[in-house]
Coordinates of C-alpha atoms in Angstrom, one line a residue:
M1 CA 0.0 0.0 0.0
A2 CA 1.1 3.6 0.4
Y3 CA 1.0 6.6 2.8
A4 CA -2.6 7.7 3.5
S5 CA -3.0 11.2 4.8
K6 CA -6.2 10.3 6.6
D7 CA -4.2 8.0 8.9
L8 CA -1.8 10.7 10.1
S9 CA -2.9 12.7 13.2
V10 CA -1.3 15.4 15.4
L11 CA -1.1 14.4 19.0
A12 CA 0.9 17.3 20.4
Y13 CA 2.8 20.3 19.1
A14 CA 5.3 22.5 21.1
N15 CA 8.4 24.5 20.4
G16 CA 8.6 23.5 16.8
F17 CA 8.2 19.8 17.5
T18 CA 5.2 17.7 16.5
L19 CA 4.2 14.3 17.9
W20 CA 2.2 12.4 15.4
H21 CA 0.2 9.2 15.3
Y22 CA 0.0 7.0 12.2
T23 CA -1.8 3.7 11.7
T24 CA -1.6 1.5 8.6
P25 CA -2.0 -2.0 7.4
D26 CA 1.5 -1.6 5.8
A27 CA 4.4 -3.5 7.4
A28 CA 6.9 -1.4 9.4
T29 CA 9.7 -2.3 6.9
D30 CA 7.6 -0.5 4.2
V31 CA 6.7 2.4 6.3
D32 CA 10.3 3.2 7.3
T33 CA 11.4 3.2 3.7
A34 CA 12.7 6.5 2.4
G35 CA 10.0 8.3 0.5
Y36 CA 7.0 6.6 2.1
F37 CA 5.9 9.8 3.8
N38 CA 6.8 12.1 0.8
G39 CA 3.1 13.0 0.6
A40 CA 3.4 14.6 4.1
A41 CA 6.6 16.5 3.3
G42 CA 4.9 19.8 4.0
L43 CA 4.0 18.7 7.5
L44 CA 6.8 16.5 8.8
R45 CA 10.1 18.1 10.1
A46 CA 13.4 16.5 11.0
G47 CA 13.1 15.5 14.7
D48 CA 9.4 15.0 14.7
M49 CA 8.2 11.6 16.1
L50 CA 5.4 9.4 14.9
L51 CA 3.8 6.8 17.2
A52 CA 3.1 4.1 14.7
N53 CA 0.8 1.2 14.5
C54 CA 2.0 -0.8 11.5
A55 CA 0.6 -3.9 10.0
A56 CA -2.7 -3.0 11.8
G57 CA -5.4 -5.6 11.4
T58 CA -2.9 -8.4 10.5
V59 CA -1.6 -11.4 12.4
A60 CA 1.7 -9.6 13.1
P61 CA 1.1 -6.0 14.1
A62 CA 4.0 -3.8 15.2
A63 CA 3.9 -0.7 17.3
G64 CA 6.7 1.8 18.0
V65 CA 8.1 5.1 17.3
L66 CA 9.5 6.5 14.0
V67 CA 11.7 9.6 14.1
V68 CA 11.8 11.8 11.0
A69 CA 15.5 11.7 10.0
S70 CA 15.2 14.3 7.2
S71 CA 12.5 16.2 5.4
S72 CA 13.5 18.6 2.7
G73 CA 12.7 19.3 -1.0
G74 CA 9.6 17.1 -0.8
A75 CA 11.5 14.0 0.3
V76 CA 11.0 12.5 3.8
D77 CA 13.0 9.7 5.4
V78 CA 12.2 8.2 8.8
A79 CA 14.4 6.0 11.0
N80 CA 13.5 2.4 11.4
L81 CA 10.7 1.6 13.8
T82 CA 11.8 1.3 17.4
P83 CA 9.3 -1.1 18.9
F84 CA 7.5 -0.5 22.2
G85 CA 7.8 -3.2 24.9
A86 CA 9.5 -6.5 24.8
A87 CA 8.5 -9.8 23.4
N88 CA 5.5 -11.4 25.1
S89 CA 6.3 -15.0 25.9
D90 CA 3.1 -16.1 27.4

């Protein structure tokens, strides 16, 4: 799939920093690919963070934080997903 603007929401904004939430059925490995968020280049700034729910609605969902590594000239790159929590072994 691809970036969907309807799934990106602002959670907080202060001092030039924005905390976002993004949910998608796309795998985290797709979401953290350079260019995935190019459609939001006018919104996302380097250093912004996205709380992400990736692979939502699938058998292997992943949740974590993505940090905007760069956003300029219409091109956005985010760092790989840093997952929340640890493996659940029960």
